[in-house]
XYZ file of C-alpha atoms in Angstrom:
289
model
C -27.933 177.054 110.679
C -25.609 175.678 108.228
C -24.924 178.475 105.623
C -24.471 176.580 102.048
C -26.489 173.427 102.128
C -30.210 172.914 102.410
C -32.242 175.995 102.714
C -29.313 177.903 104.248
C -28.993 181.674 103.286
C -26.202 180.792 100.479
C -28.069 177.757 99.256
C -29.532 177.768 96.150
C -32.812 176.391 97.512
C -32.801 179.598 100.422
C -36.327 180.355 101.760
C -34.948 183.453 103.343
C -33.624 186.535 101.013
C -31.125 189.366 101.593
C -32.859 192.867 102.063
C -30.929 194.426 99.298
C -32.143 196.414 96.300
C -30.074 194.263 93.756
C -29.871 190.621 92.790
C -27.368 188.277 94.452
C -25.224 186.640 92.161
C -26.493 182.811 91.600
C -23.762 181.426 93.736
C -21.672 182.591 96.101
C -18.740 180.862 98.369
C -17.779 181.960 101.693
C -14.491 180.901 103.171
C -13.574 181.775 106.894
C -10.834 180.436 109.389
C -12.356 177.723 111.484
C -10.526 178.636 114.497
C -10.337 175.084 115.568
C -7.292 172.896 115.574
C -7.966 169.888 113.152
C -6.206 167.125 112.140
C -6.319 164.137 109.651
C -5.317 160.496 110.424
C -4.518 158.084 107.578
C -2.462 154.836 107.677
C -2.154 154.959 111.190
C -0.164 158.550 110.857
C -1.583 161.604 111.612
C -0.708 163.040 108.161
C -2.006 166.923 109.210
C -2.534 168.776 112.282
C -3.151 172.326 112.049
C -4.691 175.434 113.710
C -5.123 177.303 110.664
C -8.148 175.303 108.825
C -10.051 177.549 106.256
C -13.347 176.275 105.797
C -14.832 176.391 102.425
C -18.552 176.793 102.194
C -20.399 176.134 98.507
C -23.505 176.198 97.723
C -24.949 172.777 97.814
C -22.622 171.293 99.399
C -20.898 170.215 102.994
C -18.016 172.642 104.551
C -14.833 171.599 103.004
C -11.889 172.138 105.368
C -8.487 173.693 103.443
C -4.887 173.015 105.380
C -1.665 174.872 104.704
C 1.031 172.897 103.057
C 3.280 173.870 106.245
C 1.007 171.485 108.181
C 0.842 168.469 106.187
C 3.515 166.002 106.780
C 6.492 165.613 104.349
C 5.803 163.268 101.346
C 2.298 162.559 102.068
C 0.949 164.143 99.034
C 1.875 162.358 95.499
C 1.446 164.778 92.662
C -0.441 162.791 90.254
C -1.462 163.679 86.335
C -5.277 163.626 87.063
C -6.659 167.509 87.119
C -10.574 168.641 86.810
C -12.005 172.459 86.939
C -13.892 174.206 89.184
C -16.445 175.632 88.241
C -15.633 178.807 90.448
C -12.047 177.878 91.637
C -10.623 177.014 87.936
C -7.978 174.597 87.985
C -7.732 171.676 90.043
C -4.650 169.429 90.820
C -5.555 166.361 92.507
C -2.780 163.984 94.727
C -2.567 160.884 96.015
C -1.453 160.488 99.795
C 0.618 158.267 101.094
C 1.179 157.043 104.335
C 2.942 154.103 105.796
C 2.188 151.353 104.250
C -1.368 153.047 102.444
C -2.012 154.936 99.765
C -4.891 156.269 98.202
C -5.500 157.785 94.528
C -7.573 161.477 93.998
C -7.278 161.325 97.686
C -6.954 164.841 98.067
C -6.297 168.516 96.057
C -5.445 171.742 95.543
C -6.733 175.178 93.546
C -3.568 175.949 91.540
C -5.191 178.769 89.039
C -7.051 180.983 91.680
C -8.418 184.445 91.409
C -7.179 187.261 93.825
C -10.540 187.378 95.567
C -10.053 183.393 96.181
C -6.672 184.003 97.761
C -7.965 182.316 101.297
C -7.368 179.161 99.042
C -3.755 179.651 97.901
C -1.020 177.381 99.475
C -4.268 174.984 100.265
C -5.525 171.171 100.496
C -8.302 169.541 101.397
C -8.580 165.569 101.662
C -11.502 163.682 100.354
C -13.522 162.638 104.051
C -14.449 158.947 103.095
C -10.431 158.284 101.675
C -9.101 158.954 104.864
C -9.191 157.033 108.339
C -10.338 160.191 110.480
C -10.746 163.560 110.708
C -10.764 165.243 114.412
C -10.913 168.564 116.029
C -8.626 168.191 119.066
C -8.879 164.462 120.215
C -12.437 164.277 119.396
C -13.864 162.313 115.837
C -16.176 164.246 113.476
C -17.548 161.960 111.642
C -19.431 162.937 108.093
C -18.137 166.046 107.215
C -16.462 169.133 108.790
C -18.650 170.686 111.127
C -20.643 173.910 110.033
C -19.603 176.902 112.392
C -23.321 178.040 111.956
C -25.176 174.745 112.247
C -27.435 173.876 115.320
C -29.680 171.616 116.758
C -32.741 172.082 118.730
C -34.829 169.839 120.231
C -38.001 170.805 122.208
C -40.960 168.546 123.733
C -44.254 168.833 122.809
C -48.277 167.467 123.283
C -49.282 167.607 119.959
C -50.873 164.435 118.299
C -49.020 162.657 115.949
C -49.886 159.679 114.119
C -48.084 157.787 111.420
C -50.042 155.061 109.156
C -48.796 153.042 106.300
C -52.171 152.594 104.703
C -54.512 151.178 107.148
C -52.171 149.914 109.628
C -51.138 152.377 112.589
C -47.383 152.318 112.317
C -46.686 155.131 115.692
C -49.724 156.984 117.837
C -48.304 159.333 120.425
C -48.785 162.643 122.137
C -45.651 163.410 123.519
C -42.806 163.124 120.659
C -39.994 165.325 120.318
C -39.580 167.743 117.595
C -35.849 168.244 116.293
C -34.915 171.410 114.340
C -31.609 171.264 112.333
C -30.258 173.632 110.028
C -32.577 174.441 106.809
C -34.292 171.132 106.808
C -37.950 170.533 107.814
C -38.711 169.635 111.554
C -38.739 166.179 111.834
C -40.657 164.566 114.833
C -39.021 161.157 116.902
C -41.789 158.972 118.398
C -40.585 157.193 122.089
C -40.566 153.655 120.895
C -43.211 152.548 123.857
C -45.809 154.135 121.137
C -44.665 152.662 118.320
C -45.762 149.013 116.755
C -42.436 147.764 116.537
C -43.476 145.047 114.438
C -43.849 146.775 111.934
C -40.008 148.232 111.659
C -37.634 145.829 109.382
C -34.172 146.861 110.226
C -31.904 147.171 106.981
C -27.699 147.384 106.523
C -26.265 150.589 105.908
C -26.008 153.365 108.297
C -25.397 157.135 107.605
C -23.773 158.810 109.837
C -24.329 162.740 111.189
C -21.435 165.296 113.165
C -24.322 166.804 115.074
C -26.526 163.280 115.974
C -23.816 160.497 115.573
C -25.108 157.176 113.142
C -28.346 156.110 112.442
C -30.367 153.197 111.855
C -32.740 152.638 109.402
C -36.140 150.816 109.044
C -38.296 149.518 106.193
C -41.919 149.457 106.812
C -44.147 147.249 104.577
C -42.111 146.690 101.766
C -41.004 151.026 101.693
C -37.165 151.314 101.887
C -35.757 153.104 104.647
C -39.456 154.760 105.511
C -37.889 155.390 109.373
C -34.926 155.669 110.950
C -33.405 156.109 115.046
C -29.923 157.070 116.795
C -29.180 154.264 118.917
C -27.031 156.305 120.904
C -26.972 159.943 119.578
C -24.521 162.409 120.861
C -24.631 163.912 123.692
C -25.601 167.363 122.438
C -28.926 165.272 120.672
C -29.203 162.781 123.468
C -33.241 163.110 123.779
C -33.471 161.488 120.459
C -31.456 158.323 121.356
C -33.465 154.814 120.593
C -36.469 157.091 119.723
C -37.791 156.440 115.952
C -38.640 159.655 112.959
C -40.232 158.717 109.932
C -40.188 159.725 106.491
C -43.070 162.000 105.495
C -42.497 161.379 101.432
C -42.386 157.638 102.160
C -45.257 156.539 104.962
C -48.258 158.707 105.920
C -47.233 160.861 108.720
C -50.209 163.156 110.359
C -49.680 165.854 112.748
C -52.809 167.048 114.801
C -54.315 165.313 111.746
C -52.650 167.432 108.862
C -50.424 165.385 106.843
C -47.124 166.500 106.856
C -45.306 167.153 103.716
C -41.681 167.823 102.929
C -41.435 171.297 100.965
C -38.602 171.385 98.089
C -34.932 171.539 99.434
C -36.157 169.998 102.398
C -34.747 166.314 101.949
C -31.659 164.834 102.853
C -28.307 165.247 101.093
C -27.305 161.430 101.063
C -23.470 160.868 101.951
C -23.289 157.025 102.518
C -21.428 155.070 105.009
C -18.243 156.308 106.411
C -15.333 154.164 105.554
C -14.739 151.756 108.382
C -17.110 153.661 110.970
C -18.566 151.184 113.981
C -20.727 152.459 116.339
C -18.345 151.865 119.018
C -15.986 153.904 117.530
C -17.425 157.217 116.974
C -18.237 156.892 120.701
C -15.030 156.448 122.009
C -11.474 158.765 121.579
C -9.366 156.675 119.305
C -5.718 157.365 120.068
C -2.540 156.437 117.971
C-alpha cells in the first residue's frame, strides 16, 4: 500500500498503529532509493535521466522523486530569487528550467539547509510533475505522480448485490461487480455497464489521471457533479475495470447487500487535476524523442 498518503502507515489519517510502547512522532518522512532508472522530458529534451532516484515519501502527500545534480543536463536549472521553508526540510531554493526553446518558473527545487539525518536529500532536485512534459521509468510514461514502491492494486469478482439509487430512480442494479482495493482508500465497487441505466450518466470535461489505472472519466448524475466515474481503457495491470462505471458513495446512494455504504474519514480522494497536455492516446502509447 502506498506508505504516506491516505490511510497508509505514515499517514496522518493511519488506521493501523506501530506495536511500540512509545508515541510516534506526528510526522515522519521516509526516503529510499527507487532503484528504477527515471527520467524527465521537457521542451522536447530529456533534461534528466538517472538510476539513482531517491524517493521522498511525506505524510499527506504523493512520492516525490529527488535526482542528483550529476544527472541533470547542463544549464537546465535557472537559479532564481524565489525561496519558501519546509516545514521539516528548512530551506528551500526553487529554479526555473530551461530547455530549448521553453522555460518554466518554480519549475523545480532543492533543500539547501538540511539536517544530517536528511542527508539522502543533499546534492538533490525534484521537478514539479504538471511543469514538465513527462516523467518515465525506462521508456514507459507515469503519468500523475511517481509511483509508490509499496502501492498495489487488487481486484477480485464477486456475487454480492449492489444497488445504486439517486433518490427514487435506480441509477446501477447488479450482482456481479468487481471490487477494487487500492492502497489505504475504501474499496470501491465498478458496475459492468450492461447493468447500469446509462441514461442517467452526463459525461463532464476534465479527466484525472492515475499511475496504477491510467485516466478516468467522469459522470454527473441528476444534477450531482462528478457522482461516477470509468477507465475507458485502464492499464493493463487494472484491465477488469476498463469501460466499467464506480460511483461515489458521499455523492449518490450506493447500497451493498442493502447496507449503505459510507466513506470513513481519510478515505476520499486526494484531487491532483489534469495532467498538462495528457490525451488518452498518449498515455497508451511509448512516446519517443
Amino acid at each position: 500500500m502506498g506508505l504516506s498518503w491516505q490511510q497508509g502507515p505514515l499517514a496522518p489519517g493511519r488506521v493501523g498503529r506501530f506495536l511500540v510502547p512509545d508515541p510516534l512522532p506526528e510526522r515522519m518522512l521516509f526516503a529510499e532509493p527507487l532503484r528504477r532508472r527515471m527520467r524527465v522530458r521537457f521542451g522536447d529534451t530529456w533534461i534528466a535521466d538517472s538510476e539513482d532516484v531517491v524517493l521522498l515519501h511525506e505524510p499527506g502527500r504523493y512520492p516525490v522523486a529527488y535526482f542528483p545534480l550529476g544527472d541533470i543536463a547542463a544549464d537546465v536549472l535557472q537559479p532564481s530569487e524565489h525561496s519558501t521553508s519546509h516545514r521539516d526540510l528548512g530551506p528551500t531554493s526553487w529554479y526555473t528550467v530551461r530547455a530549448g526553446t521553453q522555460n518554466r518558473q518554480r519549475a523545480a527545487w532543492q533543500h539547501t539547509g538540511l539536517a544530517d539525518h536528511a542527508g539522502e536529500l543533499k546534492g538533490r532536485v525534484a521537478f514539479a510533475w504538471r511543469a514538465m512534459d513527462a516523467f518515465y521509468e525506462e521508456d514507459e510514461r507515469i503519468v500523475g505522480h511517481a509511483a509508490d514502491n509499496y502501492h498495489r492494486i487488487d481486484i477480485r469478482r464477486t456475487s454480492r448485490h449492489l444497488v445504486v439509487r439517486s433518490g427514487d430512480q435506480v441509477i446501477a442494479d447488479t450482482t456481479r461487480p468487481l471490487v477494487l482495493y487500492e492502497s489505504g482508500f475504501a474499496p470501491r465497487w465498478y458496475v459492468p455497464r450492461a447493468d447500469v441505466d446509462t441514461s442517467t450518466l452526463i459525461p463532464v470535461e476534465g479527466r484525472t489521471f492515475c499511475p496504477y489505472k491510467g485516466l478516468a472519466g467522469y459522470y454527473d448524475i441528476a444534477g450531482i457533479h462528478r457522482a461516477a466515474w470509468s477507465y475507458e481503457d485502464a492499464w493493463t495491470e487494472a484491465g477488469r475495470i476498463s469501460g466499467l462505471v464506480s460511483f461515489e458513495p458521499d455523492e449518490v446512494e450506493v447500497y451493498l447487500d442493502g447496507i449503505r455504504l459510507r466513506l470513513e474519514p481519510g478515505q476520499t480522494v486526494v484531487p491532483h487535476g489534469v495532467d498538462r497536455n495528457l490525451a488518452l492516446e498518449e498515455t497508451n502509447t511509448v512516446k519517443q524523442p
